[in-house]
Amino acid sequence: MVNVFISIKDLDVNNTIWIDARYNLQNAEEGRNLYNQEHFKGAVYWDLEKDLSDMTKDEGRHPMPDKDQLQALFERSGLHYDTDKTIAVYDQGASPFATRAWWMLQYGGFKNAKIVKEGYSAIKEAGIAVQSGEQSVTNTALKPRWQDDLYVNRTGVKEIVDGKVKKVLLDARAEARYLGEIEPLDKVAGHIPGARNFDWEQLKSDGVLTTNQKLRDVVRQDEQIVVYCGSGVTASPLFAILKEEGYSNVQLYTGSYSDWITAYAPEKGSSKK
């Protein structure tokens, strides 16, 4: 089992590297503005669109950055592998942004990264020191330890749909979007053929992300699972919770549904389990 999440009460804040991943999908500047106003002392800010996506690509609404882009992000954030410090990622709480940042760290091979369970306000209430303005960081030089087995692209998903590879596709969107009854963001409604559904919002409980029996009923630990959503953001909480629960074979389709429909047709209604 991988210990993905950590409570602020269990975190050694004197031995921590903070990453602020706060964001608002309805207001792209809000996270950066909140960071500039106040953040935990020493924290660097990772923006969903500017750091954790490559918005110049046509591979879904939040495309996967290239490895050189991620390496540059890690280096300008002052990260390195040989440290006993915990990389602690936080957002506003019960949101998909810290999990997205944490997944990128896992992809980059950082085994010492954790998601702080509580959101910013609750962490601050625990007495953690804050500051404002930009953080000065000493750049590092890395030889990345990429974990390519955590990532699946459209070609890999097509092999699953075609039955060439035996894996479970797990759609993290709301049931109505999965069924194709509504689609507020993408040009066509439905889901990737054969996918199961578990709405990631069901992981929210009292301001934190936590698992429940419903998720365990949808996917088994002995199955190989590929999680996706609309654009690869809200699938990351599912990835993180499954890893926390001891699911060893989990991957993320970063392009997700918005990438799939650029090349292939979706399915509507419920797929057979």
mmCIF file of C-alpha atoms in Angstrom:
data_model
loop_
_atom_site.group_PDB
_atom_site.id
_atom_site.type_symbol
_atom_site.label_atom_id
_atom_site.label_comp_id
_atom_site.label_asym_id
_atom_site.label_seq_id
_atom_site.Cartn_x
_atom_site.Cartn_y
_atom_site.Cartn_z
ATOM 1 C CA MET A 1 0.000 0.000 0.000
ATOM 2 C CA VAL A 2 1.232 3.487 -0.888
ATOM 3 C CA ASN A 3 0.791 6.221 1.723
ATOM 4 C CA VAL A 4 -0.452 8.978 -0.562
ATOM 5 C CA PHE A 5 -2.155 11.308 1.898
ATOM 6 C CA ILE A 6 -0.855 12.800 5.119
ATOM 7 C CA SER A 7 -2.650 14.829 7.754
ATOM 8 C CA ILE A 8 -1.113 18.122 8.803
ATOM 9 C CA LYS A 9 -0.909 16.799 12.356
ATOM 10 C CA ASP A 10 1.430 14.047 11.149
ATOM 11 C CA LEU A 11 3.601 16.222 8.906
ATOM 12 C CA ASP A 12 7.020 17.380 10.068
ATOM 13 C CA VAL A 13 6.682 20.954 8.831
ATOM 14 C CA ASN A 14 10.338 21.672 9.592
ATOM 15 C CA ASN A 15 11.332 19.008 7.086
ATOM 16 C CA THR A 16 8.922 19.854 4.294
ATOM 17 C CA ILE A 17 8.969 21.278 0.769
ATOM 18 C CA TRP A 18 5.607 22.944 0.100
ATOM 19 C CA ILE A 19 3.850 23.010 -3.285
ATOM 20 C CA ASP A 20 0.741 25.156 -3.595
ATOM 21 C CA ALA A 21 -1.641 23.780 -6.238
ATOM 22 C CA ARG A 22 -4.739 25.869 -5.542
ATOM 23 C CA TYR A 23 -6.815 26.567 -8.641
ATOM 24 C CA ASN A 24 -10.322 27.363 -9.817
ATOM 25 C CA LEU A 25 -11.551 25.915 -13.119
ATOM 26 C CA GLN A 26 -14.002 28.825 -13.420
ATOM 27 C CA ASN A 27 -11.340 31.486 -12.724
ATOM 28 C CA ALA A 28 -7.885 30.619 -14.023
ATOM 29 C CA GLU A 29 -6.146 33.441 -12.140
ATOM 30 C CA GLU A 30 -7.622 32.750 -8.712
ATOM 31 C CA GLY A 31 -5.049 30.211 -7.558
ATOM 32 C CA ARG A 32 -2.069 32.386 -8.445
ATOM 33 C CA ASN A 33 -3.733 35.413 -6.826
ATOM 34 C CA LEU A 34 -4.386 33.472 -3.629
ATOM 35 C CA TYR A 35 -0.771 32.309 -3.605
ATOM 36 C CA ASN A 36 0.526 35.859 -4.048
ATOM 37 C CA GLN A 37 -1.676 37.066 -1.211
ATOM 38 C CA GLU A 38 -0.603 34.328 1.176
ATOM 39 C CA HIS A 39 0.952 30.869 1.134
ATOM 40 C CA PHE A 40 2.889 28.621 3.460
ATOM 41 C CA LYS A 41 6.424 29.743 4.066
ATOM 42 C CA GLY A 42 8.746 28.489 1.325
ATOM 43 C CA ALA A 43 5.959 27.171 -0.932
ATOM 44 C CA VAL A 44 6.226 27.315 -4.720
ATOM 45 C CA TYR A 45 3.129 27.617 -6.890
ATOM 46 C CA TRP A 46 2.148 25.131 -9.610
ATOM 47 C CA ASP A 47 -0.547 26.372 -11.963
ATOM 48 C CA LEU A 48 -2.872 23.781 -13.506
ATOM 49 C CA GLU A 49 -2.710 25.292 -16.998
ATOM 50 C CA LYS A 50 0.736 26.893 -17.039
ATOM 51 C CA ASP A 51 2.712 24.188 -15.225
ATOM 52 C CA LEU A 52 0.683 20.967 -15.074
ATOM 53 C CA SER A 53 -0.678 21.097 -18.631
ATOM 54 C CA ASP A 54 0.586 22.075 -22.077
ATOM 55 C CA MET A 55 -2.267 24.176 -23.402
ATOM 56 C CA THR A 56 -0.574 24.509 -26.818
ATOM 57 C CA LYS A 57 -1.308 20.858 -27.603
ATOM 58 C CA ASP A 58 -4.445 19.470 -29.205
ATOM 59 C CA GLU A 59 -4.703 16.448 -26.918
ATOM 60 C CA GLY A 60 -7.700 17.269 -24.751
ATOM 61 C CA ARG A 61 -8.531 20.269 -22.608
ATOM 62 C CA HIS A 62 -5.577 19.879 -20.198
ATOM 63 C CA PRO A 63 -2.933 18.082 -22.259
ATOM 64 C CA MET A 64 -0.013 16.217 -20.732
ATOM 65 C CA PRO A 65 3.206 18.310 -20.597
ATOM 66 C CA ASP A 66 6.286 16.893 -22.278
ATOM 67 C CA LYS A 67 9.029 15.446 -20.127
ATOM 68 C CA ASP A 68 11.356 18.376 -20.724
ATOM 69 C CA GLN A 69 8.650 20.772 -19.541
ATOM 70 C CA LEU A 70 8.109 18.769 -16.367
ATOM 71 C CA GLN A 71 11.830 18.468 -15.736
ATOM 72 C CA ALA A 72 12.135 22.259 -15.998
ATOM 73 C CA LEU A 73 9.249 22.631 -13.533
ATOM 74 C CA PHE A 74 10.864 20.259 -11.042
ATOM 75 C CA GLU A 75 14.229 21.992 -11.348
ATOM 76 C CA ARG A 76 12.960 25.553 -10.963
ATOM 77 C CA SER A 77 10.969 24.362 -7.940
ATOM 78 C CA GLY A 78 14.198 23.285 -6.282
ATOM 79 C CA LEU A 79 13.310 19.594 -6.157
ATOM 80 C CA HIS A 80 15.794 16.761 -5.987
ATOM 81 C CA TYR A 81 15.611 13.045 -5.297
ATOM 82 C CA ASP A 82 18.192 12.498 -2.599
ATOM 83 C CA THR A 83 16.482 14.202 0.312
ATOM 84 C CA ASP A 84 14.642 13.122 3.416
ATOM 85 C CA LYS A 85 12.287 16.074 3.139
ATOM 86 C CA THR A 86 8.624 15.475 2.346
ATOM 87 C CA ILE A 87 7.215 17.216 -0.714
ATOM 88 C CA ALA A 88 3.830 18.304 0.642
ATOM 89 C CA VAL A 89 1.245 19.304 -1.962
ATOM 90 C CA TYR A 90 -1.898 21.176 -0.969
ATOM 91 C CA ASP A 91 -4.880 22.926 -2.508
ATOM 92 C CA GLN A 92 -8.120 24.351 -1.106
ATOM 93 C CA GLY A 93 -9.173 20.897 0.121
ATOM 94 C CA ALA A 94 -11.196 18.052 -1.400
ATOM 95 C CA SER A 95 -10.169 19.275 -4.849
ATOM 96 C CA PRO A 96 -8.420 17.636 -7.823
ATOM 97 C CA PHE A 97 -5.502 20.061 -8.117
ATOM 98 C CA ALA A 98 -3.158 18.738 -5.425
ATOM 99 C CA THR A 99 -3.765 15.219 -6.729
ATOM 100 C CA ARG A 100 -2.915 16.332 -10.283
ATOM 101 C CA ALA A 101 0.345 17.866 -9.025
ATOM 102 C CA TRP A 102 1.081 14.769 -6.915
ATOM 103 C CA TRP A 103 0.518 12.506 -9.940
ATOM 104 C CA MET A 104 3.025 14.537 -11.954
ATOM 105 C CA LEU A 105 5.514 14.086 -9.115
ATOM 106 C CA GLN A 106 4.888 10.333 -9.136
ATOM 107 C CA TYR A 107 5.386 10.295 -12.903
ATOM 108 C CA GLY A 108 8.664 12.133 -12.324
ATOM 109 C CA GLY A 109 9.812 9.522 -9.810
ATOM 110 C CA PHE A 110 9.514 11.517 -6.565
ATOM 111 C CA LYS A 111 8.730 8.885 -3.939
ATOM 112 C CA ASN A 112 8.745 11.389 -1.081
ATOM 113 C CA ALA A 113 5.684 13.368 -2.251
ATOM 114 C CA LYS A 114 2.466 13.455 -0.208
ATOM 115 C CA ILE A 115 -0.910 15.125 -0.542
ATOM 116 C CA VAL A 116 -1.918 17.014 2.575
ATOM 117 C CA LYS A 117 -5.417 15.791 3.449
ATOM 118 C CA GLU A 118 -6.646 19.106 4.709
ATOM 119 C CA GLY A 119 -7.165 22.210 2.589
ATOM 120 C CA TYR A 120 -5.323 25.506 2.926
ATOM 121 C CA SER A 121 -7.577 27.023 5.608
ATOM 122 C CA ALA A 122 -7.424 23.968 7.862
ATOM 123 C CA ILE A 123 -3.647 23.712 7.454
ATOM 124 C CA LYS A 124 -3.281 27.374 8.369
ATOM 125 C CA GLU A 125 -5.434 26.855 11.437
ATOM 126 C CA ALA A 126 -2.901 24.251 12.566
ATOM 127 C CA GLY A 127 -0.432 27.116 13.012
ATOM 128 C CA ILE A 128 1.707 26.751 9.884
ATOM 129 C CA ALA A 129 3.698 29.898 9.094
ATOM 130 C CA VAL A 130 2.631 31.889 6.036
ATOM 131 C CA GLN A 131 4.127 34.564 3.818
ATOM 132 C CA SER A 132 3.123 36.580 0.746
ATOM 133 C CA GLY A 133 4.678 37.312 -2.626
ATOM 134 C CA GLU A 134 6.864 35.143 -4.844
ATOM 135 C CA GLN A 135 9.174 32.533 -3.362
ATOM 136 C CA SER A 136 12.879 32.568 -4.220
ATOM 137 C CA VAL A 137 14.119 29.054 -4.997
ATOM 138 C CA THR A 138 17.539 27.701 -5.939
ATOM 139 C CA ASN A 139 17.284 25.690 -9.144
ATOM 140 C CA THR A 140 18.427 22.092 -9.205
ATOM 141 C CA ALA A 141 19.740 19.836 -11.988
ATOM 142 C CA LEU A 142 17.980 16.502 -12.275
ATOM 143 C CA LYS A 143 18.334 13.201 -14.048
ATOM 144 C CA PRO A 144 14.624 12.355 -14.070
ATOM 145 C CA ARG A 145 13.440 8.932 -12.978
ATOM 146 C CA TRP A 146 10.355 8.747 -15.184
ATOM 147 C CA GLN A 147 7.669 6.247 -14.239
ATOM 148 C CA ASP A 148 6.168 5.677 -17.676
ATOM 149 C CA ASP A 149 3.989 2.832 -16.433
ATOM 150 C CA LEU A 150 1.713 5.367 -14.669
ATOM 151 C CA TYR A 151 0.620 6.992 -17.933
ATOM 152 C CA VAL A 152 -1.554 5.860 -20.846
ATOM 153 C CA ASN A 153 -2.108 7.828 -24.049
ATOM 154 C CA ARG A 154 -4.914 7.582 -26.610
ATOM 155 C CA THR A 155 -3.206 4.738 -28.470
ATOM 156 C CA GLY A 156 -3.014 2.693 -25.277
ATOM 157 C CA VAL A 157 -6.675 3.336 -24.512
ATOM 158 C CA LYS A 158 -7.676 2.294 -28.047
ATOM 159 C CA GLU A 159 -5.963 -1.047 -27.457
ATOM 160 C CA ILE A 160 -8.133 -1.527 -24.371
ATOM 161 C CA VAL A 161 -11.320 -0.599 -26.237
ATOM 162 C CA ASP A 162 -10.385 -2.983 -29.078
ATOM 163 C CA GLY A 163 -9.825 -5.835 -26.616
ATOM 164 C CA LYS A 164 -6.109 -6.132 -27.347
ATOM 165 C CA VAL A 165 -5.213 -5.286 -23.748
ATOM 166 C CA LYS A 166 -7.223 -6.397 -20.724
ATOM 167 C CA LYS A 167 -7.664 -3.358 -18.476
ATOM 168 C CA VAL A 168 -10.614 -1.581 -16.869
ATOM 169 C CA LEU A 169 -11.416 1.973 -17.962
ATOM 170 C CA LEU A 170 -12.850 3.974 -15.061
ATOM 171 C CA ASP A 171 -14.654 7.257 -15.843
ATOM 172 C CA ALA A 172 -14.481 9.792 -12.988
ATOM 173 C CA ARG A 173 -17.174 12.155 -14.290
ATOM 174 C CA ALA A 174 -20.726 12.602 -13.023
ATOM 175 C CA GLU A 175 -23.079 9.791 -14.019
ATOM 176 C CA ALA A 176 -25.201 11.996 -16.295
ATOM 177 C CA ARG A 177 -22.124 12.932 -18.332
ATOM 178 C CA TYR A 178 -20.956 9.327 -18.419
ATOM 179 C CA LEU A 179 -24.360 8.171 -19.695
ATOM 180 C CA GLY A 180 -24.358 10.888 -22.344
ATOM 181 C CA GLU A 181 -27.453 12.608 -20.971
ATOM 182 C CA ILE A 182 -25.643 15.948 -20.687
ATOM 183 C CA GLU A 183 -22.297 17.355 -21.783
ATOM 184 C CA PRO A 184 -21.486 20.901 -20.657
ATOM 185 C CA LEU A 185 -17.875 21.046 -21.850
ATOM 186 C CA ASP A 186 -17.100 18.756 -24.768
ATOM 187 C CA LYS A 187 -18.580 18.732 -28.267
ATOM 188 C CA VAL A 188 -20.176 15.296 -28.007
ATOM 189 C CA ALA A 189 -21.686 13.415 -25.061
ATOM 190 C CA GLY A 190 -20.971 9.901 -23.836
ATOM 191 C CA HIS A 191 -18.002 7.923 -22.558
ATOM 192 C CA ILE A 192 -15.122 5.824 -23.838
ATOM 193 C CA PRO A 193 -16.595 2.482 -24.942
ATOM 194 C CA GLY A 194 -16.613 -0.185 -22.251
ATOM 195 C CA ALA A 195 -15.775 2.166 -19.383
ATOM 196 C CA ARG A 196 -17.224 1.863 -15.898
ATOM 197 C CA ASN A 197 -18.210 4.932 -13.911
ATOM 198 C CA PHE A 198 -17.464 6.320 -10.455
ATOM 199 C CA ASP A 199 -18.114 10.023 -9.886
ATOM 200 C CA TRP A 200 -15.023 11.428 -8.157
ATOM 201 C CA GLU A 201 -17.226 13.819 -6.163
ATOM 202 C CA GLN A 202 -18.250 10.823 -4.065
ATOM 203 C CA LEU A 203 -14.739 10.897 -2.579
ATOM 204 C CA LYS A 204 -15.424 14.219 -0.822
ATOM 205 C CA SER A 205 -16.131 14.058 2.887
ATOM 206 C CA ASP A 206 -15.866 16.950 5.369
ATOM 207 C CA GLY A 207 -13.347 18.865 3.289
ATOM 208 C CA VAL A 208 -11.037 15.932 2.535
ATOM 209 C CA LEU A 209 -10.807 13.150 -0.037
ATOM 210 C CA THR A 210 -11.526 9.682 1.277
ATOM 211 C CA THR A 211 -12.513 6.307 -0.132
ATOM 212 C CA ASN A 212 -15.787 4.488 0.348
ATOM 213 C CA GLN A 213 -17.257 1.068 -0.280
ATOM 214 C CA LYS A 214 -18.932 2.202 -3.505
ATOM 215 C CA LEU A 215 -15.549 2.602 -5.171
ATOM 216 C CA ARG A 216 -14.414 -0.829 -3.999
ATOM 217 C CA ASP A 217 -17.614 -2.265 -5.488
ATOM 218 C CA VAL A 218 -16.881 -0.751 -8.906
ATOM 219 C CA VAL A 219 -13.272 -1.938 -9.293
ATOM 220 C CA ARG A 220 -11.352 -4.799 -7.677
ATOM 221 C CA GLN A 221 -7.769 -4.668 -6.446
ATOM 222 C CA ASP A 222 -6.725 -7.470 -8.788
ATOM 223 C CA GLU A 223 -7.832 -5.524 -11.876
ATOM 224 C CA GLN A 224 -5.604 -3.292 -13.996
ATOM 225 C CA ILE A 225 -7.282 0.102 -14.034
ATOM 226 C CA VAL A 226 -6.986 3.184 -16.242
ATOM 227 C CA VAL A 227 -8.725 6.242 -14.799
ATOM 228 C CA TYR A 228 -9.915 9.143 -16.929
ATOM 229 C CA CYS A 229 -12.343 12.046 -16.762
ATOM 230 C CA GLY A 230 -13.063 14.970 -19.074
ATOM 231 C CA SER A 231 -9.560 16.387 -19.287
ATOM 232 C CA GLY A 232 -7.388 14.354 -16.909
ATOM 233 C CA VAL A 233 -7.820 16.605 -13.865
ATOM 234 C CA THR A 234 -10.664 15.092 -11.826
ATOM 235 C CA ALA A 235 -9.438 11.577 -12.592
ATOM 236 C CA SER A 236 -6.368 12.251 -10.451
ATOM 237 C CA PRO A 237 -8.265 12.033 -7.130
ATOM 238 C CA LEU A 238 -9.434 8.561 -8.178
ATOM 239 C CA PHE A 239 -5.856 7.579 -9.026
ATOM 240 C CA ALA A 240 -4.597 8.847 -5.667
ATOM 241 C CA ILE A 241 -7.332 7.198 -3.603
ATOM 242 C CA LEU A 242 -6.948 3.872 -5.409
ATOM 243 C CA LYS A 243 -3.204 3.904 -4.721
ATOM 244 C CA GLU A 244 -3.875 4.804 -1.082
ATOM 245 C CA GLU A 245 -6.254 1.826 -0.918
ATOM 246 C CA GLY A 246 -3.597 -0.580 -2.140
ATOM 247 C CA TYR A 247 -4.594 -0.892 -5.793
ATOM 248 C CA SER A 248 -1.220 -1.603 -7.377
ATOM 249 C CA ASN A 249 -2.089 -1.499 -11.107
ATOM 250 C CA VAL A 250 -3.496 1.981 -11.756
ATOM 251 C CA GLN A 251 -2.742 4.309 -14.658
ATOM 252 C CA LEU A 252 -3.989 7.741 -15.754
ATOM 253 C CA TYR A 253 -5.147 8.729 -19.230
ATOM 254 C CA THR A 254 -4.207 12.393 -19.037
ATOM 255 C CA GLY A 255 -5.899 13.401 -22.305
ATOM 256 C CA SER A 256 -9.089 11.683 -21.129
ATOM 257 C CA TYR A 257 -12.494 11.975 -22.808
ATOM 258 C CA SER A 258 -11.781 15.339 -24.445
ATOM 259 C CA ASP A 259 -8.793 13.755 -26.198
ATOM 260 C CA TRP A 260 -10.566 10.498 -27.071
ATOM 261 C CA ILE A 261 -13.373 12.194 -28.998
ATOM 262 C CA THR A 262 -10.927 14.019 -31.273
ATOM 263 C CA ALA A 263 -10.247 10.674 -32.948
ATOM 264 C CA TYR A 264 -12.885 8.127 -31.949
ATOM 265 C CA ALA A 265 -16.598 7.858 -31.289
ATOM 266 C CA PRO A 266 -17.947 7.637 -27.738
ATOM 267 C CA GLU A 267 -20.523 5.272 -26.315
ATOM 268 C CA LYS A 268 -23.739 6.269 -24.552
ATOM 269 C CA GLY A 269 -25.683 4.548 -21.818
ATOM 270 C CA SER A 270 -24.236 2.150 -19.289
ATOM 271 C CA SER A 271 -21.435 -0.250 -20.184
ATOM 272 C CA LYS A 272 -21.696 -3.799 -18.879
ATOM 273 C CA LYS A 273 -19.343 -4.429 -15.961
#
